[in-house]
XYZ file of C-alpha atoms in Angstrom:
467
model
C 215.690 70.540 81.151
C 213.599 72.633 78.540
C 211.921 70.952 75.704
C 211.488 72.581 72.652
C 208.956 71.320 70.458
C 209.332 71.801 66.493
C 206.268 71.631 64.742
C 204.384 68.071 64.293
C 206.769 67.063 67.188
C 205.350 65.619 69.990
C 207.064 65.056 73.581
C 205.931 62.458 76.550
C 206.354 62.851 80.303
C 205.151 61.528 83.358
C 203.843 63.177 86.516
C 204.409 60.778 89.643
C 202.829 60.961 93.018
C 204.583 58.194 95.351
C 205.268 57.638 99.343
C 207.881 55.850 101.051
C 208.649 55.199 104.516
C 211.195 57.249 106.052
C 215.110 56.591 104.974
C 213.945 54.800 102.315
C 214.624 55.616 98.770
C 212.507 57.274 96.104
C 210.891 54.541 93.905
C 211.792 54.915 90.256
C 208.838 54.010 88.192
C 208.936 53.010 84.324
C 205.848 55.791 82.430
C 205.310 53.088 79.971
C 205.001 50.442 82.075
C 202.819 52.382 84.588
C 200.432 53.603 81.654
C 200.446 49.568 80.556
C 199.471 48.603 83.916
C 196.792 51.287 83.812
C 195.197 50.435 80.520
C 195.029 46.898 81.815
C 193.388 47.652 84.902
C 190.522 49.470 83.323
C 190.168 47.052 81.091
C 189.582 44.806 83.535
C 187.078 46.654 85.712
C 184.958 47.547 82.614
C 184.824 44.095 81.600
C 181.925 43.635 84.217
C 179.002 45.844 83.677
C 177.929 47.598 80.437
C 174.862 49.735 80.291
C 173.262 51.153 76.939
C 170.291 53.048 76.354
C 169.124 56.517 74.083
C 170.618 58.775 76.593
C 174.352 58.864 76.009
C 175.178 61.080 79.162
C 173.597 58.246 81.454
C 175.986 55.330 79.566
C 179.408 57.514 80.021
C 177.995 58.413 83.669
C 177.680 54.488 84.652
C 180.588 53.764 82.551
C 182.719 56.077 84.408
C 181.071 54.981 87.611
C 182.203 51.361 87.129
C 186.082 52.788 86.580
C 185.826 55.211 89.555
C 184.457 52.386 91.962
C 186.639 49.557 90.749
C 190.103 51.501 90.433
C 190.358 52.655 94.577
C 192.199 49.296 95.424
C 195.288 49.417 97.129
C 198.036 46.183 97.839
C 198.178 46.336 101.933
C 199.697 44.540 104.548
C 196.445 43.031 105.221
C 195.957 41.942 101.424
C 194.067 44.125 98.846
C 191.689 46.789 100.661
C 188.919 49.210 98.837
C 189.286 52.692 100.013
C 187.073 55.797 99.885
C 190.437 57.727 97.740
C 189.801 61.423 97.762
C 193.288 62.591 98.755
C 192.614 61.489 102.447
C 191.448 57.833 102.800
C 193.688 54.893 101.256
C 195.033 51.548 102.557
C 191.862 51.692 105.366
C 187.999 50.367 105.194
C 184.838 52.116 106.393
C 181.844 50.094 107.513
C 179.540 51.960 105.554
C 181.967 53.036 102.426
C 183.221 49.426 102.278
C 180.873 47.249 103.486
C 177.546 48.562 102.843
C 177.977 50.810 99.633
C 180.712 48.672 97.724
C 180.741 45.254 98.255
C 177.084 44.756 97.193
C 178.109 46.497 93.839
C 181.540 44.424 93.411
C 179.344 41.175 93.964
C 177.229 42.420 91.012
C 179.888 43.150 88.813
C 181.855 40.245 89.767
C 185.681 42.077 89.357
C 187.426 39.195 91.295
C 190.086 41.701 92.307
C 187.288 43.861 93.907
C 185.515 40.759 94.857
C 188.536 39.292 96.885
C 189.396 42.849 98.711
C 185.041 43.272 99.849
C 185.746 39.699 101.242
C 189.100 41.346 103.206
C 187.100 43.787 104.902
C 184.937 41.805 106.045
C 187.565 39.320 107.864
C 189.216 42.666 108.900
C 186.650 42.689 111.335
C 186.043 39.168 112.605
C 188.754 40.062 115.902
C 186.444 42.448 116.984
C 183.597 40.196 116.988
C 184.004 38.831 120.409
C 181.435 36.717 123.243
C 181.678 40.590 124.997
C 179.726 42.170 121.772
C 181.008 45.097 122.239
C 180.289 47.429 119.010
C 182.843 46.853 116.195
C 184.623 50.083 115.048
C 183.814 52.850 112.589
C 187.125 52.265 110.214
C 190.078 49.707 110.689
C 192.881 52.105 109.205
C 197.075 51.853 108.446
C 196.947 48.988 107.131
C 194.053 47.100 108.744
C 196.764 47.831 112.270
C 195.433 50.507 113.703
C 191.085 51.479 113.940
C 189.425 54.779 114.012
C 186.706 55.124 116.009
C 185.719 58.298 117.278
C 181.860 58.701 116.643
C 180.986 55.523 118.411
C 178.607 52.854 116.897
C 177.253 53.927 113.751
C 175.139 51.021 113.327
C 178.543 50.116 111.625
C 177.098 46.072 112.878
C 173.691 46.666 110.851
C 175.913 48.141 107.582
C 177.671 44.448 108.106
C 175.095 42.736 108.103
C 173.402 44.061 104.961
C 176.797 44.042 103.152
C 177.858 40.904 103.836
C 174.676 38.754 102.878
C 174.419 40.575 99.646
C 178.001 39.590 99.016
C 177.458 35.221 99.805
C 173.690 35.628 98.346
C 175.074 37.223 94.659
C 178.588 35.414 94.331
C 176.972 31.997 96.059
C 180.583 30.767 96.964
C 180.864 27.799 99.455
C 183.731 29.011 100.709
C 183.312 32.990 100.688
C 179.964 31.941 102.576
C 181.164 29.652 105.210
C 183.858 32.801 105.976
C 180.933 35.536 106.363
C 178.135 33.482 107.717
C 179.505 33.191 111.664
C 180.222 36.974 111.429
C 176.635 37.567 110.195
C 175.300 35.609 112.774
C 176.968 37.847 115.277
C 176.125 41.158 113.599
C 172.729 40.250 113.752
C 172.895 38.488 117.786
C 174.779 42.232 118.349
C 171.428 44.443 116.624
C 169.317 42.262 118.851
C 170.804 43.184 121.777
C 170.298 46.753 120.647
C 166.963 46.513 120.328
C 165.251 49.116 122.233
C 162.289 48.759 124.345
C 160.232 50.447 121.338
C 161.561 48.008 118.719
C 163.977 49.976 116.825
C 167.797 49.393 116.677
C 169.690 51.707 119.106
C 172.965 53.219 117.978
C 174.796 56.790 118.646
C 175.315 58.314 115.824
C 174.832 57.149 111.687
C 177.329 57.340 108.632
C 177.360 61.324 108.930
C 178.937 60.966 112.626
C 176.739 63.883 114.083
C 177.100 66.270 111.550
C 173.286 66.795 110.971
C 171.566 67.083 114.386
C 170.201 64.231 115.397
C 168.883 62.093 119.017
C 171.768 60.195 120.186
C 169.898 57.134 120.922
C 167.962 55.783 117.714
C 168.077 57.190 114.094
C 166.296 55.933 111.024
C 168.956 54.921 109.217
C 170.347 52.179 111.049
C 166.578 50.750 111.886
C 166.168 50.351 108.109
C 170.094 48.889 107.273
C 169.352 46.290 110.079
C 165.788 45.857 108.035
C 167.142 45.175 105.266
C 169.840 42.930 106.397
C 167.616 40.871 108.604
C 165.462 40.153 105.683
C 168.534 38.953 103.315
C 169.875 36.679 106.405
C 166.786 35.189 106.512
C 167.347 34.001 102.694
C 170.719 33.105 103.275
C 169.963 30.763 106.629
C 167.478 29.309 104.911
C 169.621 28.639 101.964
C 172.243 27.370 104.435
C 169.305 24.834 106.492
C 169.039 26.406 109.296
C 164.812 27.167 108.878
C 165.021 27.899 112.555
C 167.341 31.272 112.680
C 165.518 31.978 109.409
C 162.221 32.421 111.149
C 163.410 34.518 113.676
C 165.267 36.701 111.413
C 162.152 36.895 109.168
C 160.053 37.512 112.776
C 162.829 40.149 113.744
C 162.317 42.086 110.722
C 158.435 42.348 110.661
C 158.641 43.764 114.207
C 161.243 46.009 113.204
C 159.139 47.159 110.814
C 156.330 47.853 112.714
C 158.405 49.321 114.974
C 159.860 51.733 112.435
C 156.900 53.123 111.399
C 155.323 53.415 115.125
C 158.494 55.230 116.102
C 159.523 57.110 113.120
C 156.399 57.699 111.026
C 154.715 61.230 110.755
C 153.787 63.739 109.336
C 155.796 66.646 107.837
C 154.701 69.680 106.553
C 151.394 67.958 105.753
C 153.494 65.505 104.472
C 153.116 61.399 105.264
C 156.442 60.600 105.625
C 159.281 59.632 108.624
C 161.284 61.865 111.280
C 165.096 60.782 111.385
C 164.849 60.540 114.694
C 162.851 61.458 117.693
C 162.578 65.152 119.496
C 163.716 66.517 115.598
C 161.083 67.271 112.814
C 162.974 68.489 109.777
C 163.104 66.777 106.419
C 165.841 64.733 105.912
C 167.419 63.216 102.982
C 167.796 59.722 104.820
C 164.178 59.245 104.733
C 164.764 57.535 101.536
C 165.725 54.313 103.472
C 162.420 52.485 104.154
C 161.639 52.667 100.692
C 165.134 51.452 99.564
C 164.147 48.346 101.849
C 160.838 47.798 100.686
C 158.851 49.431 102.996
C 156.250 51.493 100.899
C 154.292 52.089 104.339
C 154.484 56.366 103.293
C 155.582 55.554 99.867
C 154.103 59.185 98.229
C 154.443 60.993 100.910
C 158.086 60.413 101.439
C 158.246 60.752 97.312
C 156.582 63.897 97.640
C 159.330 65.235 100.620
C 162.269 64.169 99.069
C 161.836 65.946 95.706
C 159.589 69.231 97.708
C 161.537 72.679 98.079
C 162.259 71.898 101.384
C 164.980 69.276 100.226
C 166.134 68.895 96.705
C 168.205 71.759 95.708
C 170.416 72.503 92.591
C 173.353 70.581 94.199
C 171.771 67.258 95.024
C 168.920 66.649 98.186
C 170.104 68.844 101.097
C 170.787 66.025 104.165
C 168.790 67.867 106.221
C 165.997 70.839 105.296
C 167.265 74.545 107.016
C 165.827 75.653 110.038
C 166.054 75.847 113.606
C 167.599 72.374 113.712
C 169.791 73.060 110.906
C 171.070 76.179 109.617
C 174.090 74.918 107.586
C 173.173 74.215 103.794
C 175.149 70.471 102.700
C 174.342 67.798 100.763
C 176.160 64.506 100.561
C 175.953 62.405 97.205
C 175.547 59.171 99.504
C 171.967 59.779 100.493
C 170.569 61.436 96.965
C 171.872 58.479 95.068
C 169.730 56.003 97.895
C 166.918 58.483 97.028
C 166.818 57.966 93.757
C 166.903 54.236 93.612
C 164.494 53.996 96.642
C 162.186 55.795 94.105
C 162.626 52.957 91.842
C 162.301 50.307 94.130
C 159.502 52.158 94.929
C 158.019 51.533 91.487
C 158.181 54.648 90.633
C 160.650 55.881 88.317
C 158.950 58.436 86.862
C 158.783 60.244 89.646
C 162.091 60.591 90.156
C 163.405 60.663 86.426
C 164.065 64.182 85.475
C 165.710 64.669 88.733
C 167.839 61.918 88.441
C 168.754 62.783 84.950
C 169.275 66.118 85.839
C 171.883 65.065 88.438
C 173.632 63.168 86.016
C 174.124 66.088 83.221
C 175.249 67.599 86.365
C 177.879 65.584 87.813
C 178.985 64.278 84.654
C 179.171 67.935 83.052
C 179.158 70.506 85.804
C 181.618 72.310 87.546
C 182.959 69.232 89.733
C 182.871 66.411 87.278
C 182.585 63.803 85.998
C 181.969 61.321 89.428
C 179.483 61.280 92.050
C 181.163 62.957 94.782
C 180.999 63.243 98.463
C 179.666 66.582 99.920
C 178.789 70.103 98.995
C 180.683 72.197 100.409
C 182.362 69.524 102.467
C 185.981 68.584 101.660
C 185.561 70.319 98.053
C 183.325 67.732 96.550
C 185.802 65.073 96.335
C 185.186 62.411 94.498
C 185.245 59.178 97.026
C 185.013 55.983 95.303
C 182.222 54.062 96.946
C 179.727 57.085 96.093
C 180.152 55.924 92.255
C 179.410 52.312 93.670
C 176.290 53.887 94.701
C 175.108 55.535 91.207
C 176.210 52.323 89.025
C 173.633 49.978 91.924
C 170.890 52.188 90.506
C 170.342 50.761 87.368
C 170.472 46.842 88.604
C 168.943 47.519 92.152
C 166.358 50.372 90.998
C 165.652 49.904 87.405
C 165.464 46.266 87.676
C 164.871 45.907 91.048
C 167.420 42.564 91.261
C 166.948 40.923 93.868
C 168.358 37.773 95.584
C 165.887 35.053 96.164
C 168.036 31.738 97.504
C 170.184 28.995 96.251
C 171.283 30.267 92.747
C 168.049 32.155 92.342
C 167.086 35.347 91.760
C 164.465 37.668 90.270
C 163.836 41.071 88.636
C 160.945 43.505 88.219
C 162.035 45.808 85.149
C 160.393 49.123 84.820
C 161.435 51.697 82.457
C 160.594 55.222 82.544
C 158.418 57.316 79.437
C 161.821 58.976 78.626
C 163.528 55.747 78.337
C 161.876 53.415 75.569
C 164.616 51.069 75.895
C 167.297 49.346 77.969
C 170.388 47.028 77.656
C 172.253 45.882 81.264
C 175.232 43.236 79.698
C 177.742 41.602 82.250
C 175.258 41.113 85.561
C 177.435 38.743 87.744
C 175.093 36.173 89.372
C 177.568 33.377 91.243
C 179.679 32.089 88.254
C 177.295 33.125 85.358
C 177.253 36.384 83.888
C 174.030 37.130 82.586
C 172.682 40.050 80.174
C 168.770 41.965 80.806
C 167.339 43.284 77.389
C 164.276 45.549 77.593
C 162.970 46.316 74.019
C 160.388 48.876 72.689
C 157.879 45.939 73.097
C 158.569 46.204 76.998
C 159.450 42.250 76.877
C 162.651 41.571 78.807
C 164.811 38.748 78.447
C 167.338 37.329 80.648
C 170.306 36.012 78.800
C 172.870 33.957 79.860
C 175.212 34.195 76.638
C 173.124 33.354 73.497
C 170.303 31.413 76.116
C 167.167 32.846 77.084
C 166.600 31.451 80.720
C 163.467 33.761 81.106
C 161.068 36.520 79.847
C 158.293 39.109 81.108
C 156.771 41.697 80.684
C 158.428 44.869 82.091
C 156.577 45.960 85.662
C 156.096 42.127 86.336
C 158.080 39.950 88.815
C 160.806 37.400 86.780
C 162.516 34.644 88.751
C 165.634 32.774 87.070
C 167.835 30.508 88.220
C 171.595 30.618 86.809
């Protein structure tokens, strides 16, 4: 029916968007009870993290980030799952959307909702983790019933490995940890048997399924995620007693490394930096990945490539430069937000600032806003939820460069760029503490836990605390 509105009236309605199964009925929904539920949900998914500094656009970008990567949770009938969203992706996981870009961020910001659904996708794939090791699929979709698995192994074991000991080495749960720790074990006896004769980790394709051109037989990407994941295991089996498989993960991952830059290093357009993979030497955006694991081996030159004409663009970092290889202009929000924290791991966030900030006025006040989104000109720039898990691990992975370091310990190296004389992180979620990092115009920072310093140092130095 028309509504006709006198003046200083006001009118409310609700727009619903629901599914049913067939023959079933329409679900009636109550608008004030939905909007209640709403309010209450973002309340409790900003209750975690809380960033403030001078630049306002960089709080409401994080801010927004922490909303847009806690609210994609849907009830299943395998329990409470994290999906990508974005019109197309709901009630399913992705190894890399899921695994490797969320669940490090939920076991930062401690949401116990979120929490609780990382843990589901990992068990989601324990059945597949058989004596046979075959590879373990892509996505486990409808449901957690059904999989999708059409581009092969992704490296989708390395992406589990990494996730899954950043989620038992930040929440340090007993039980959590006993669940994850025989499926680590295997995703880390699986990238050993993948090793190739020259050391790095074989796998088909990566998270971008073939889209770029690339060697169907080793890529970068999943070298460095099995880096990276090898070196956190290590911690964790330690942590666990067993000094044993932590030596030979810690062995494994110097070897890889090696290995990574004997196979990938090289020089690009006079640049020191890494080919994605072999027979192909274009730029590409991925090259952002040794640095985001600590390996500064071609620390400027990579710098230097990421940020050159021949990548950054005014949409993001192009995933791969244009040329005979590649003649297709797209970038994908995934790999510029790794690029700009690998700068900061990197120690060098001035290198990277006025990009990044750049890309934040951007996205937060362009024409697609106000998330992180996917791809350009991919799927219209949707705005998947894990790529805002992504921006908000910036500030605590990058600018602070947090870091697990064993049994209820961790550590920090704060750094703060010329354009930012100040910075607050409040709501860090370290096992059952939440602690706060202040950075003041004195470039002290202290580590709170509620009104109790448990350290300071100076910013640019190395802090271990123990909560």
């Amino acid at each position: 029916a028309d509504v006709i509105l006198n003046p200083d009236e006001s009118f409310t309605f609700g727009i619903f968007s629901t599914a049913r199964f067939p023959n079933k009925p329409r679900p009636i929904l109550d608008i004030e009870e939905e909007y209640s539920g709403r309010k209450k949900q973002i309340r409790r998914i900003i209750n975690g993290m809380r960033l403030e500094t001078c630049n306002k656009e960089l709080n409401t970008m994080f801010r927004l980030s922490v909303i847009r990567a806690g609210e994609s949770i849907f009830h299943t009938l395998s329990g409470d799952f994290h999906s990508p969203g974005g019109k197309n992706y709901y009630a399913a996981i992705w190894a890399n959307d899921q695994l490797e870009y969320a669940a490090p961020w939920f076991a930062m910001n401690g949401d116990s909702v979120a929490v609780k659904a990382s843990e589901n996708a990992f068990m989601a794939y324990e059945t597949f983790m058989t004596e046979e090791y075959h590879p373990i699929p892509c996505s486990i979709i409808s449901e957690g019933l059904d999989i999708w698995d059409e581009a092969g192994d992704r490296g989708d074991s390395s992406m589990f490995l990494y996730g899954a000991c950043f989620l038992a080495l930040f929440r340090q749960d007993k039980e959590l940890t006993e669940k994850l720790w025989p499926l680590i074990k295997w995703c880390a006896e699986y990238t050993k048997r993948k090793t190739s004769p020259e050391g790095v980790i074989c796998s088909r394709t990566d998270e971008l399924e073939t889209r770029i051109p690339t060697d169907l037989y080793a890529n970068l990407s999943t070298s460095c995620i099995c880096y990276g994941g090898l070196k956190l295991a290590a911690i964790l089996a330690e942590q666990l007693g067993e000094a044993d498989l932590a030596a030979e993960y810690i062995s494994r991952a110097e070897k890889l490394e090696n290995a990574i830059e004997a196979y990938y290093g090289e020089t690009i357009h006079g640049m020191e930096t890494y080919a994605y993979s072999k027979g192909y030497h274009t730029l590409r955006s991925w090259i952002c990945l040794p640095l985001c694991m600590g390996i500064n081996t071609r620390r400027d030159g990579t710098l230097k490539a990421m940020f050159s004409d021949y990548l950054w663009t005014g949409h993001g970092m192009l995933s791969c430069e244009l040329g005979e290889e590649n003649k297709r202009e797209a970038t994908w929000d995934r790999s510029v937000l790794f690029g700009f924290k690998a700068a900061m791991i990197a120690e060098r966030p001035d290198t990277v600032w006025d990009y990044f900030i750049d890309y934040v006025h951007d996205r937060l006040c362009g024409e697609r806003v106000p998330y992180a989104v996917e791809a350009y000109p991919e799927n219209e720039m949707r705005h998947l939820s894990a790529e805002s898990a992504l921006f908000a691990r910036i500030i605590p992975e990058g600018l602070l460069k947090l870091a697990p370091e064993g049994n209820r310990s961790f550590s920090i190296v704060p750094q703060l760029p010329k354009a930012l004389p100040e910075l607050s992180l409040y709501g860090i979620a370290l096992a059952d503490r939440k602690i706060d990092v202040i950075i003041g115009t004195d470039k002290i920072c202290r580590v709170m836990c509620g009104e109790t310093v448990i350290a300071t140092g100076a910013c640019n130095e190395k802090i271990v605390f123990t909560v």
